[in-house]
Amino acid sequence: MKKVIAIIILILSLVQKNQATEVDTIRVTIYDTVRVVVYDTLKVGISTALRRNEAKVVEVIKTNGQDTITRQMQKTIRYLNWWAKMLPRKVTMQFAGNMGAVSLGIGWKYGKKDQLESDMFVGVVPKHDSDRAKATMTLKQLIVPFHIEPGEKVHLAPFTIGGYMNMIFGDEFWTNQPDRYPSGYYWFSTRFRFNLCVGQRVEFNIIDDQTINIHRNVAFFYEFSVNDLYMIEVFKNPRYLKPKDFVTLSLGFSMQLF
């Protein structure tokens, strides 16, 4: 009789254990909320943190929480996060580099470790012997493979590589050869130039606060660049052209805003 009672108690305990497991599983799959990262040190609700711009949605998961967010709210938050990524994260000033005597630009940093950078510049070419100064516009793409940190607030990029397209404004420049020249006389466009560049830079942290997600620094850089026409001439006449004849040195600095 004791053995029978023991067996019945064992069966009942196993049944209760299985039921508890099923309930836990159901609880996990029923409740929908959103997991967020809150940058404020104070404990605030999700809706308050989002309104005060102190939180961002990082993942939609299944959990049970006090704050509930509707599906329409989730779409709105995703849209706002996407739009926030479109804001320029840095400003840059560059001197020379086949894009004007001086150029000002805005830029974006992205990638897992911010190793990719895109910039848009507006520059000025002084008139010199021409009738007037000219404006330029440049689209630049840069790759920063890695950083070295010699100090707590100092970051060194020992190697950067990229390319950019420059356009100069003016009636005397053209995309397609004008009819006044014989066919094929100018096979290239005088309005657009394509460049390759390599360089180095050093960054100094001004603000690096993980709690409020602000990373602000100032960077100084130099680059060596060469445009498409010069590269073609180098291949045609490798013996007669030296690097000083076709390589351009540019200097600049930039500030990361966040």
C-alpha atoms as an extended CHARMM CRD file, in Angstrom:
* protein
*
       258  EXT
         1         1  MET       CA              0.0000000000        0.0000000000        0.0000000000  PROA      1               0.0000000000
         2         2  LYS       CA              2.8280000000        2.4170000000        0.8410000000  PROA      2               0.0000000000
         3         3  LYS       CA              4.4410000000        1.6980000000       -2.5520000000  PROA      3               0.0000000000
         4         4  VAL       CA              1.1740000000        2.5170000000       -4.3660000000  PROA      4               0.0000000000
         5         5  ILE       CA              0.7970000000        5.8270000000       -2.4600000000  PROA      5               0.0000000000
         6         6  ALA       CA              4.4000000000        6.7220000000       -3.2490000000  PROA      6               0.0000000000
         7         7  ILE       CA              3.8690000000        6.0450000000       -6.9740000000  PROA      7               0.0000000000
         8         8  ILE       CA              0.6770000000        8.1730000000       -7.0060000000  PROA      8               0.0000000000
         9         9  ILE       CA              2.4910000000       11.0760000000       -5.2880000000  PROA      9               0.0000000000
        10        10  LEU       CA              5.3520000000       10.8320000000       -7.8310000000  PROA      10              0.0000000000
        11        11  ILE       CA              2.9370000000       10.9080000000      -10.7880000000  PROA      11              0.0000000000
        12        12  LEU       CA              1.0680000000       13.9290000000       -9.3650000000  PROA      12              0.0000000000
        13        13  SER       CA              4.3260000000       15.8290000000       -8.8420000000  PROA      13              0.0000000000
        14        14  LEU       CA              5.4210000000       15.1670000000      -12.4350000000  PROA      14              0.0000000000
        15        15  VAL       CA              2.0550000000       16.3210000000      -13.7770000000  PROA      15              0.0000000000
        16        16  GLN       CA              2.2440000000       19.5420000000      -11.7500000000  PROA      16              0.0000000000
        17        17  LYS       CA              5.7880000000       20.1510000000      -12.9810000000  PROA      17              0.0000000000
        18        18  ASN       CA              4.7600000000       19.7310000000      -16.6380000000  PROA      18              0.0000000000
        19        19  GLN       CA              1.7920000000       22.0450000000      -16.1400000000  PROA      19              0.0000000000
        20        20  ALA       CA              4.0280000000       24.7410000000      -14.6640000000  PROA      20              0.0000000000
        21        21  THR       CA              6.3730000000       24.4550000000      -17.6240000000  PROA      21              0.0000000000
        22        22  GLU       CA              3.5000000000       24.8110000000      -20.0630000000  PROA      22              0.0000000000
        23        23  VAL       CA              2.1910000000       27.8750000000      -18.2240000000  PROA      23              0.0000000000
        24        24  ASP       CA              5.6470000000       29.4950000000      -18.3070000000  PROA      24              0.0000000000
        25        25  THR       CA              5.9070000000       28.8340000000      -22.0310000000  PROA      25              0.0000000000
        26        26  ILE       CA              2.4690000000       30.3020000000      -22.6690000000  PROA      26              0.0000000000
        27        27  ARG       CA              3.2950000000       33.3680000000      -20.5810000000  PROA      27              0.0000000000
        28        28  VAL       CA              6.3790000000       34.0430000000      -22.6820000000  PROA      28              0.0000000000
        29        29  THR       CA              4.5040000000       33.8300000000      -25.9800000000  PROA      29              0.0000000000
        30        30  ILE       CA              1.4310000000       35.8670000000      -25.0350000000  PROA      30              0.0000000000
        31        31  TYR       CA              2.6470000000       39.2580000000      -23.7870000000  PROA      31              0.0000000000
        32        32  ASP       CA              4.0830000000       41.7530000000      -26.2970000000  PROA      32              0.0000000000
        33        33  THR       CA              6.1490000000       44.7700000000      -25.2500000000  PROA      33              0.0000000000
        34        34  VAL       CA              9.3060000000       46.5030000000      -26.4760000000  PROA      34              0.0000000000
        35        35  ARG       CA             12.7620000000       46.3120000000      -24.9090000000  PROA      35              0.0000000000
        36        36  VAL       CA             14.4880000000       49.6990000000      -24.8510000000  PROA      36              0.0000000000
        37        37  VAL       CA             17.8100000000       51.1660000000      -23.7880000000  PROA      37              0.0000000000
        38        38  VAL       CA             17.3170000000       54.0350000000      -21.3210000000  PROA      38              0.0000000000
        39        39  TYR       CA             20.1980000000       56.5240000000      -21.0210000000  PROA      39              0.0000000000
        40        40  ASP       CA             18.8460000000       58.4150000000      -18.0130000000  PROA      40              0.0000000000
        41        41  THR       CA             20.1130000000       57.2450000000      -14.6280000000  PROA      41              0.0000000000
        42        42  LEU       CA             16.6590000000       57.8460000000      -13.1310000000  PROA      42              0.0000000000
        43        43  LYS       CA             14.1140000000       55.0720000000      -13.3870000000  PROA      43              0.0000000000
        44        44  VAL       CA             11.4330000000       56.3360000000      -15.7360000000  PROA      44              0.0000000000
        45        45  GLY       CA              8.7780000000       54.5950000000      -17.8010000000  PROA      45              0.0000000000
        46        46  ILE       CA              9.3440000000       53.6750000000      -21.4190000000  PROA      46              0.0000000000
        47        47  SER       CA              6.9110000000       56.2590000000      -22.7690000000  PROA      47              0.0000000000
        48        48  THR       CA              8.4880000000       59.0150000000      -20.6170000000  PROA      48              0.0000000000
        49        49  ALA       CA             12.0170000000       58.0710000000      -21.6640000000  PROA      49              0.0000000000
        50        50  LEU       CA             11.0400000000       58.0970000000      -25.3440000000  PROA      50              0.0000000000
        51        51  ARG       CA              9.3250000000       61.4660000000      -24.9970000000  PROA      51              0.0000000000
        52        52  ARG       CA             12.3950000000       62.9560000000      -23.2980000000  PROA      52              0.0000000000
        53        53  ASN       CA             14.6570000000       61.4350000000      -25.9670000000  PROA      53              0.0000000000
        54        54  GLU       CA             16.4810000000       59.3960000000      -23.3340000000  PROA      54              0.0000000000
        55        55  ALA       CA             15.7260000000       55.9730000000      -24.7820000000  PROA      55              0.0000000000
        56        56  LYS       CA             15.7220000000       54.1900000000      -28.0840000000  PROA      56              0.0000000000
        57        57  VAL       CA             14.1290000000       50.9340000000      -29.1890000000  PROA      57              0.0000000000
        58        58  VAL       CA             16.7370000000       48.2400000000      -29.7840000000  PROA      58              0.0000000000
        59        59  GLU       CA             14.6540000000       45.0990000000      -30.1290000000  PROA      59              0.0000000000
        60        60  VAL       CA             11.0530000000       43.9490000000      -30.1820000000  PROA      60              0.0000000000
        61        61  ILE       CA             10.7720000000       40.9080000000      -27.9190000000  PROA      61              0.0000000000
        62        62  LYS       CA              8.2010000000       38.8350000000      -26.0160000000  PROA      62              0.0000000000
        63        63  THR       CA              8.1260000000       39.7540000000      -22.3490000000  PROA      63              0.0000000000
        64        64  ASN       CA              5.8100000000       40.9740000000      -19.6240000000  PROA      64              0.0000000000
        65        65  GLY       CA              6.2170000000       44.6200000000      -18.5940000000  PROA      65              0.0000000000
        66        66  GLN       CA              4.2440000000       47.4810000000      -17.1380000000  PROA      66              0.0000000000
        67        67  ASP       CA              4.5040000000       49.7540000000      -20.1840000000  PROA      67              0.0000000000
        68        68  THR       CA              2.6350000000       48.6150000000      -23.2810000000  PROA      68              0.0000000000
        69        69  ILE       CA              3.3030000000       50.0290000000      -26.7680000000  PROA      69              0.0000000000
        70        70  THR       CA              0.8070000000       49.5960000000      -29.5720000000  PROA      70              0.0000000000
        71        71  ARG       CA              1.7790000000       48.3510000000      -33.0220000000  PROA      71              0.0000000000
        72        72  GLN       CA              1.2560000000       51.8340000000      -34.4680000000  PROA      72              0.0000000000
        73        73  MET       CA              3.5720000000       53.2660000000      -31.8070000000  PROA      73              0.0000000000
        74        74  GLN       CA              6.2190000000       50.6840000000      -32.7040000000  PROA      74              0.0000000000
        75        75  LYS       CA              6.0540000000       51.7590000000      -36.3660000000  PROA      75              0.0000000000
        76        76  THR       CA              6.3450000000       55.4130000000      -35.3700000000  PROA      76              0.0000000000
        77        77  ILE       CA              9.3510000000       54.7200000000      -33.1350000000  PROA      77              0.0000000000
        78        78  ARG       CA             11.1020000000       52.7250000000      -35.8800000000  PROA      78              0.0000000000
        79        79  TYR       CA             10.4670000000       55.5820000000      -38.3000000000  PROA      79              0.0000000000
        80        80  LEU       CA             11.8650000000       58.1570000000      -35.8570000000  PROA      80              0.0000000000
        81        81  ASN       CA             14.9550000000       56.0010000000      -35.2180000000  PROA      81              0.0000000000
        82        82  TRP       CA             15.5160000000       55.6490000000      -38.9660000000  PROA      82              0.0000000000
        83        83  TRP       CA             15.1250000000       59.3920000000      -39.4620000000  PROA      83              0.0000000000
        84        84  ALA       CA             17.5610000000       60.0870000000      -36.6070000000  PROA      84              0.0000000000
        85        85  LYS       CA             20.2060000000       58.0280000000      -38.4230000000  PROA      85              0.0000000000
        86        86  MET       CA             19.8650000000       60.3750000000      -41.4180000000  PROA      86              0.0000000000
        87        87  LEU       CA             21.0320000000       63.3700000000      -39.3850000000  PROA      87              0.0000000000
        88        88  PRO       CA             24.6540000000       64.3780000000      -40.1520000000  PROA      88              0.0000000000
        89        89  ARG       CA             26.9830000000       63.3280000000      -37.3490000000  PROA      89              0.0000000000
        90        90  LYS       CA             29.9960000000       65.4940000000      -38.1880000000  PROA      90              0.0000000000
        91        91  VAL       CA             31.1750000000       68.6680000000      -39.9050000000  PROA      91              0.0000000000
        92        92  THR       CA             34.4550000000       68.8980000000      -41.8160000000  PROA      92              0.0000000000
        93        93  MET       CA             36.6950000000       71.5730000000      -43.2940000000  PROA      93              0.0000000000
        94        94  GLN       CA             39.2540000000       70.5270000000      -45.9090000000  PROA      94              0.0000000000
        95        95  PHE       CA             41.9500000000       72.5300000000      -47.6500000000  PROA      95              0.0000000000
        96        96  ALA       CA             42.9770000000       71.5750000000      -51.2220000000  PROA      96              0.0000000000
        97        97  GLY       CA             42.6080000000       68.0060000000      -52.5340000000  PROA      97              0.0000000000
        98        98  ASN       CA             41.2630000000       68.7070000000      -56.0610000000  PROA      98              0.0000000000
        99        99  MET       CA             37.9670000000       69.9270000000      -54.5600000000  PROA      99              0.0000000000
       100       100  GLY       CA             38.6490000000       73.6240000000      -54.0330000000  PROA      100             0.0000000000
       101       101  ALA       CA             41.0260000000       75.8000000000      -52.0580000000  PROA      101             0.0000000000
       102       102  VAL       CA             38.7310000000       75.3210000000      -49.0630000000  PROA      102             0.0000000000
       103       103  SER       CA             35.6570000000       73.1000000000      -48.6690000000  PROA      103             0.0000000000
       104       104  LEU       CA             33.0350000000       72.7500000000      -45.9470000000  PROA      104             0.0000000000
       105       105  GLY       CA             31.0030000000       69.6100000000      -45.5400000000  PROA      105             0.0000000000
       106       106  ILE       CA             28.6460000000       67.5080000000      -43.4600000000  PROA      106             0.0000000000
       107       107  GLY       CA             29.0630000000       63.7820000000      -42.9850000000  PROA      107             0.0000000000
       108       108  TRP       CA             27.7090000000       60.5070000000      -41.6690000000  PROA      108             0.0000000000
       109       109  LYS       CA             29.4840000000       57.6710000000      -39.8360000000  PROA      109             0.0000000000
       110       110  TYR       CA             28.0720000000       54.1670000000      -39.8730000000  PROA      110             0.0000000000
       111       111  GLY       CA             29.0070000000       50.5090000000      -39.7650000000  PROA      111             0.0000000000
       112       112  LYS       CA             29.6390000000       48.2220000000      -36.7940000000  PROA      112             0.0000000000
       113       113  LYS       CA             32.5160000000       50.3530000000      -35.5110000000  PROA      113             0.0000000000
       114       114  ASP       CA             31.8730000000       53.5390000000      -37.5050000000  PROA      114             0.0000000000
       115       115  GLN       CA             34.4220000000       52.3550000000      -40.0540000000  PROA      115             0.0000000000
       116       116  LEU       CA             32.4860000000       53.8740000000      -42.9800000000  PROA      116             0.0000000000
       117       117  GLU       CA             32.0750000000       57.6040000000      -43.5650000000  PROA      117             0.0000000000
       118       118  SER       CA             30.2140000000       59.5760000000      -46.2190000000  PROA      118             0.0000000000
       119       119  ASP       CA             30.6190000000       63.3300000000      -46.7010000000  PROA      119             0.0000000000
       120       120  MET       CA             29.1480000000       66.0430000000      -48.8940000000  PROA      120             0.0000000000
       121       121  PHE       CA             31.2420000000       69.1930000000      -49.4460000000  PROA      121             0.0000000000
       122       122  VAL       CA             30.7630000000       72.6230000000      -50.9810000000  PROA      122             0.0000000000
       123       123  GLY       CA             34.0210000000       74.3250000000      -51.9620000000  PROA      123             0.0000000000
       124       124  VAL       CA             35.4470000000       77.4540000000      -53.5340000000  PROA      124             0.0000000000
       125       125  VAL       CA             38.1210000000       77.8240000000      -56.2320000000  PROA      125             0.0000000000
       126       126  PRO       CA             39.6780000000       81.3570000000      -56.2310000000  PROA      126             0.0000000000
       127       127  LYS       CA             39.5600000000       83.1630000000      -59.5580000000  PROA      127             0.0000000000
       128       128  HSD       CA             43.3920000000       83.5120000000      -60.0010000000  PROA      128             0.0000000000
       129       129  ASP       CA             43.7360000000       84.3240000000      -63.7140000000  PROA      129             0.0000000000
       130       130  SER       CA             40.0600000000       83.6990000000      -64.5370000000  PROA      130             0.0000000000
       131       131  ASP       CA             37.2100000000       86.1890000000      -64.4310000000  PROA      131             0.0000000000
       132       132  ARG       CA             35.5660000000       84.9220000000      -61.2540000000  PROA      132             0.0000000000
       133       133  ALA       CA             35.7530000000       82.4050000000      -58.4530000000  PROA      133             0.0000000000
       134       134  LYS       CA             34.0070000000       79.0670000000      -58.9060000000  PROA      134             0.0000000000
       135       135  ALA       CA             31.9990000000       76.7970000000      -56.6560000000  PROA      135             0.0000000000
       136       136  THR       CA             32.4590000000       73.0410000000      -56.3710000000  PROA      136             0.0000000000
       137       137  MET       CA             30.4890000000       70.1600000000      -54.8720000000  PROA      137             0.0000000000
       138       138  THR       CA             32.0670000000       66.8850000000      -53.7470000000  PROA      138             0.0000000000
       139       139  LEU       CA             30.6970000000       63.5190000000      -52.6490000000  PROA      139             0.0000000000
       140       140  LYS       CA             33.2600000000       61.5660000000      -50.6500000000  PROA      140             0.0000000000
       141       141  GLN       CA             33.3340000000       58.0030000000      -49.3200000000  PROA      141             0.0000000000
       142       142  LEU       CA             35.9720000000       56.9790000000      -46.7690000000  PROA      142             0.0000000000
       143       143  ILE       CA             36.9270000000       53.6870000000      -45.1180000000  PROA      143             0.0000000000
       144       144  VAL       CA             38.6660000000       53.6440000000      -41.7190000000  PROA      144             0.0000000000
       145       145  PRO       CA             39.6330000000       49.9730000000      -41.1770000000  PROA      145             0.0000000000
       146       146  PHE       CA             40.8170000000       50.2800000000      -37.5660000000  PROA      146             0.0000000000
       147       147  HSD       CA             41.8840000000       52.6390000000      -34.7630000000  PROA      147             0.0000000000
       148       148  ILE       CA             44.7740000000       52.6410000000      -32.2940000000  PROA      148             0.0000000000
       149       149  GLU       CA             44.2760000000       54.1470000000      -28.8300000000  PROA      149             0.0000000000
       150       150  PRO       CA             47.5990000000       55.4640000000      -27.4880000000  PROA      150             0.0000000000
       151       151  GLY       CA             45.7280000000       57.3380000000      -24.7390000000  PROA      151             0.0000000000
       152       152  GLU       CA             42.3670000000       57.3840000000      -23.0130000000  PROA      152             0.0000000000
       153       153  LYS       CA             41.1480000000       60.3840000000      -25.0160000000  PROA      153             0.0000000000
       154       154  VAL       CA             43.2670000000       59.9450000000      -28.1380000000  PROA      154             0.0000000000
       155       155  HSD       CA             42.4400000000       57.7400000000      -31.1320000000  PROA      155             0.0000000000
       156       156  LEU       CA             44.7400000000       57.2990000000      -34.0950000000  PROA      156             0.0000000000
       157       157  ALA       CA             43.6250000000       56.1000000000      -37.5250000000  PROA      157             0.0000000000
       158       158  PRO       CA             46.9420000000       55.0330000000      -39.0950000000  PROA      158             0.0000000000
       159       159  PHE       CA             45.3600000000       54.3240000000      -42.4770000000  PROA      159             0.0000000000
       160       160  THR       CA             42.3120000000       55.6870000000      -44.2870000000  PROA      160             0.0000000000
       161       161  ILE       CA             41.3710000000       55.0540000000      -47.8910000000  PROA      161             0.0000000000
       162       162  GLY       CA             38.5500000000       56.2820000000      -50.0630000000  PROA      162             0.0000000000
       163       163  GLY       CA             37.3940000000       58.0740000000      -53.1530000000  PROA      163             0.0000000000
       164       164  TYR       CA             35.3710000000       61.0970000000      -54.1220000000  PROA      164             0.0000000000
       165       165  MET       CA             33.6620000000       62.7080000000      -57.0850000000  PROA      165             0.0000000000
       166       166  ASN       CA             34.0680000000       66.4440000000      -57.5990000000  PROA      166             0.0000000000
       167       167  MET       CA             31.9050000000       68.7070000000      -59.7510000000  PROA      167             0.0000000000
       168       168  ILE       CA             32.8000000000       72.3060000000      -60.6510000000  PROA      168             0.0000000000
       169       169  PHE       CA             30.1560000000       74.8430000000      -61.6470000000  PROA      169             0.0000000000
       170       170  GLY       CA             30.5280000000       77.2230000000      -64.5860000000  PROA      170             0.0000000000
       171       171  ASP       CA             29.5290000000       77.6230000000      -68.2360000000  PROA      171             0.0000000000
       172       172  GLU       CA             33.1160000000       76.9750000000      -69.3630000000  PROA      172             0.0000000000
       173       173  PHE       CA             32.9510000000       73.4020000000      -68.0380000000  PROA      173             0.0000000000
       174       174  TRP       CA             30.9390000000       70.6270000000      -69.6370000000  PROA      174             0.0000000000
       175       175  THR       CA             29.8510000000       67.0370000000      -69.1700000000  PROA      175             0.0000000000
       176       176  ASN       CA             29.7620000000       66.2250000000      -72.8880000000  PROA      176             0.0000000000
       177       177  GLN       CA             32.0750000000       67.7890000000      -75.4520000000  PROA      177             0.0000000000
       178       178  PRO       CA             30.5440000000       70.8850000000      -77.1440000000  PROA      178             0.0000000000
       179       179  ASP       CA             29.8510000000       70.8390000000      -80.8750000000  PROA      179             0.0000000000
       180       180  ARG       CA             32.4690000000       73.5130000000      -81.5530000000  PROA      180             0.0000000000
       181       181  TYR       CA             35.2350000000       70.9210000000      -81.1260000000  PROA      181             0.0000000000
       182       182  PRO       CA             35.9800000000       68.1010000000      -83.5860000000  PROA      182             0.0000000000
       183       183  SER       CA             34.4320000000       64.7430000000      -82.6660000000  PROA      183             0.0000000000
       184       184  GLY       CA             36.5280000000       62.9330000000      -80.0590000000  PROA      184             0.0000000000
       185       185  TYR       CA             38.8240000000       65.9050000000      -79.4470000000  PROA      185             0.0000000000
       186       186  TYR       CA             37.9800000000       65.8810000000      -75.7400000000  PROA      186             0.0000000000
       187       187  TRP       CA             37.1590000000       62.3560000000      -74.6040000000  PROA      187             0.0000000000
       188       188  PHE       CA             36.7430000000       63.3530000000      -70.9510000000  PROA      188             0.0000000000
       189       189  SER       CA             34.4030000000       65.6320000000      -69.0110000000  PROA      189             0.0000000000
       190       190  THR       CA             35.8410000000       68.9000000000      -67.7000000000  PROA      190             0.0000000000
       191       191  ARG       CA             33.0450000000       69.2520000000      -65.1400000000  PROA      191             0.0000000000
       192       192  PHE       CA             33.5460000000       66.0060000000      -63.1900000000  PROA      192             0.0000000000
       193       193  ARG       CA             36.7210000000       64.5620000000      -61.6610000000  PROA      193             0.0000000000
       194       194  PHE       CA             37.1010000000       61.2730000000      -59.8170000000  PROA      194             0.0000000000
       195       195  ASN       CA             39.7650000000       60.9500000000      -57.1440000000  PROA      195             0.0000000000
       196       196  LEU       CA             41.3780000000       58.2930000000      -54.9650000000  PROA      196             0.0000000000
       197       197  CYS       CA             42.8260000000       59.2300000000      -51.5720000000  PROA      197             0.0000000000
       198       198  VAL       CA             44.7950000000       57.7230000000      -48.6930000000  PROA      198             0.0000000000
       199       199  GLY       CA             45.7210000000       59.3510000000      -45.4270000000  PROA      199             0.0000000000
       200       200  GLN       CA             45.9580000000       59.3460000000      -41.6430000000  PROA      200             0.0000000000
       201       201  ARG       CA             44.2410000000       61.1770000000      -38.8100000000  PROA      201             0.0000000000
       202       202  VAL       CA             44.2440000000       61.6650000000      -35.0510000000  PROA      202             0.0000000000
       203       203  GLU       CA             41.1150000000       62.1620000000      -32.9250000000  PROA      203             0.0000000000
       204       204  PHE       CA             40.7720000000       63.8170000000      -29.5090000000  PROA      204             0.0000000000
       205       205  ASN       CA             37.7220000000       63.0400000000      -27.3860000000  PROA      205             0.0000000000
       206       206  ILE       CA             35.8770000000       66.0710000000      -26.0190000000  PROA      206             0.0000000000
       207       207  ILE       CA             32.8730000000       64.2420000000      -24.5760000000  PROA      207             0.0000000000
       208       208  ASP       CA             32.4880000000       60.4770000000      -24.2630000000  PROA      208             0.0000000000
       209       209  ASP       CA             29.5330000000       59.7890000000      -21.9950000000  PROA      209             0.0000000000
       210       210  GLN       CA             28.0040000000       56.3360000000      -22.3240000000  PROA      210             0.0000000000
       211       211  THR       CA             25.1050000000       57.1910000000      -20.0100000000  PROA      211             0.0000000000
       212       212  ILE       CA             23.7190000000       59.8580000000      -22.3470000000  PROA      212             0.0000000000
       213       213  ASN       CA             25.0690000000       58.2870000000      -25.5530000000  PROA      213             0.0000000000
       214       214  ILE       CA             27.1300000000       61.3160000000      -26.6300000000  PROA      214             0.0000000000
       215       215  HSD       CA             30.5080000000       60.8120000000      -28.2940000000  PROA      215             0.0000000000
       216       216  ARG       CA             32.0480000000       64.0890000000      -29.4390000000  PROA      216             0.0000000000
       217       217  ASN       CA             35.5690000000       64.5070000000      -30.7660000000  PROA      217             0.0000000000
       218       218  VAL       CA             37.7990000000       66.6640000000      -32.9360000000  PROA      218             0.0000000000
       219       219  ALA       CA             39.9460000000       65.0610000000      -35.6300000000  PROA      219             0.0000000000
       220       220  PHE       CA             42.8870000000       66.3910000000      -37.6620000000  PROA      220             0.0000000000
       221       221  PHE       CA             43.8520000000       64.6280000000      -40.8900000000  PROA      221             0.0000000000
       222       222  TYR       CA             45.9280000000       64.7710000000      -44.0190000000  PROA      222             0.0000000000
       223       223  GLU       CA             45.4240000000       62.9310000000      -47.3130000000  PROA      223             0.0000000000
       224       224  PHE       CA             47.2480000000       62.2950000000      -50.5500000000  PROA      224             0.0000000000
       225       225  SER       CA             44.9630000000       62.1840000000      -53.5740000000  PROA      225             0.0000000000
       226       226  VAL       CA             45.1660000000       61.7440000000      -57.3400000000  PROA      226             0.0000000000
       227       227  ASN       CA             42.4430000000       62.2460000000      -59.9450000000  PROA      227             0.0000000000
       228       228  ASP       CA             41.4720000000       60.0760000000      -62.8960000000  PROA      228             0.0000000000
       229       229  LEU       CA             43.2290000000       62.1530000000      -65.5830000000  PROA      229             0.0000000000
       230       230  TYR       CA             46.5290000000       62.1250000000      -63.7320000000  PROA      230             0.0000000000
       231       231  MET       CA             46.2990000000       58.3590000000      -63.1730000000  PROA      231             0.0000000000
       232       232  ILE       CA             45.8180000000       57.7990000000      -66.9040000000  PROA      232             0.0000000000
       233       233  GLU       CA             48.8030000000       60.0080000000      -67.7070000000  PROA      233             0.0000000000
       234       234  VAL       CA             50.9420000000       58.0880000000      -65.2140000000  PROA      234             0.0000000000
       235       235  PHE       CA             50.1660000000       54.8190000000      -66.9980000000  PROA      235             0.0000000000
       236       236  LYS       CA             50.9070000000       56.4170000000      -70.3690000000  PROA      236             0.0000000000
       237       237  ASN       CA             54.1460000000       58.1300000000      -69.3230000000  PROA      237             0.0000000000
       238       238  PRO       CA             55.5060000000       56.3960000000      -66.2110000000  PROA      238             0.0000000000
       239       239  ARG       CA             59.0910000000       57.5190000000      -66.8770000000  PROA      239             0.0000000000
       240       240  TYR       CA             58.4310000000       61.2330000000      -67.2160000000  PROA      240             0.0000000000
       241       241  LEU       CA             56.0340000000       61.9020000000      -64.3300000000  PROA      241             0.0000000000
       242       242  LYS       CA             57.0750000000       62.0010000000      -60.6980000000  PROA      242             0.0000000000
       243       243  PRO       CA             54.7100000000       61.8160000000      -57.6980000000  PROA      243             0.0000000000
       244       244  LYS       CA             55.0290000000       65.5640000000      -57.1340000000  PROA      244             0.0000000000
       245       245  ASP       CA             53.5620000000       66.0920000000      -60.6110000000  PROA      245             0.0000000000
       246       246  PHE       CA             50.2710000000       64.2920000000      -59.9770000000  PROA      246             0.0000000000
       247       247  VAL       CA             49.8050000000       63.7480000000      -56.1990000000  PROA      247             0.0000000000
       248       248  THR       CA             47.9470000000       66.4200000000      -54.2130000000  PROA      248             0.0000000000
       249       249  LEU       CA             48.2600000000       66.9640000000      -50.4670000000  PROA      249             0.0000000000
       250       250  SER       CA             45.2090000000       68.1000000000      -48.4990000000  PROA      250             0.0000000000
       251       251  LEU       CA             44.7770000000       69.0220000000      -44.8360000000  PROA      251             0.0000000000
       252       252  GLY       CA             41.6730000000       69.3030000000      -42.7280000000  PROA      252             0.0000000000
       253       253  PHE       CA             39.8520000000       68.8590000000      -39.4650000000  PROA      253             0.0000000000
       254       254  SER       CA             36.4210000000       67.6250000000      -38.4850000000  PROA      254             0.0000000000
       255       255  MET       CA             34.1710000000       67.5610000000      -35.4210000000  PROA      255             0.0000000000
       256       256  GLN       CA             31.9290000000       64.6410000000      -34.5430000000  PROA      256             0.0000000000
       257       257  LEU       CA             28.7230000000       66.0350000000      -33.0550000000  PROA      257             0.0000000000
       258       258  PHE       CA             27.3090000000       62.8300000000      -31.5500000000  PROA      258             0.0000000000
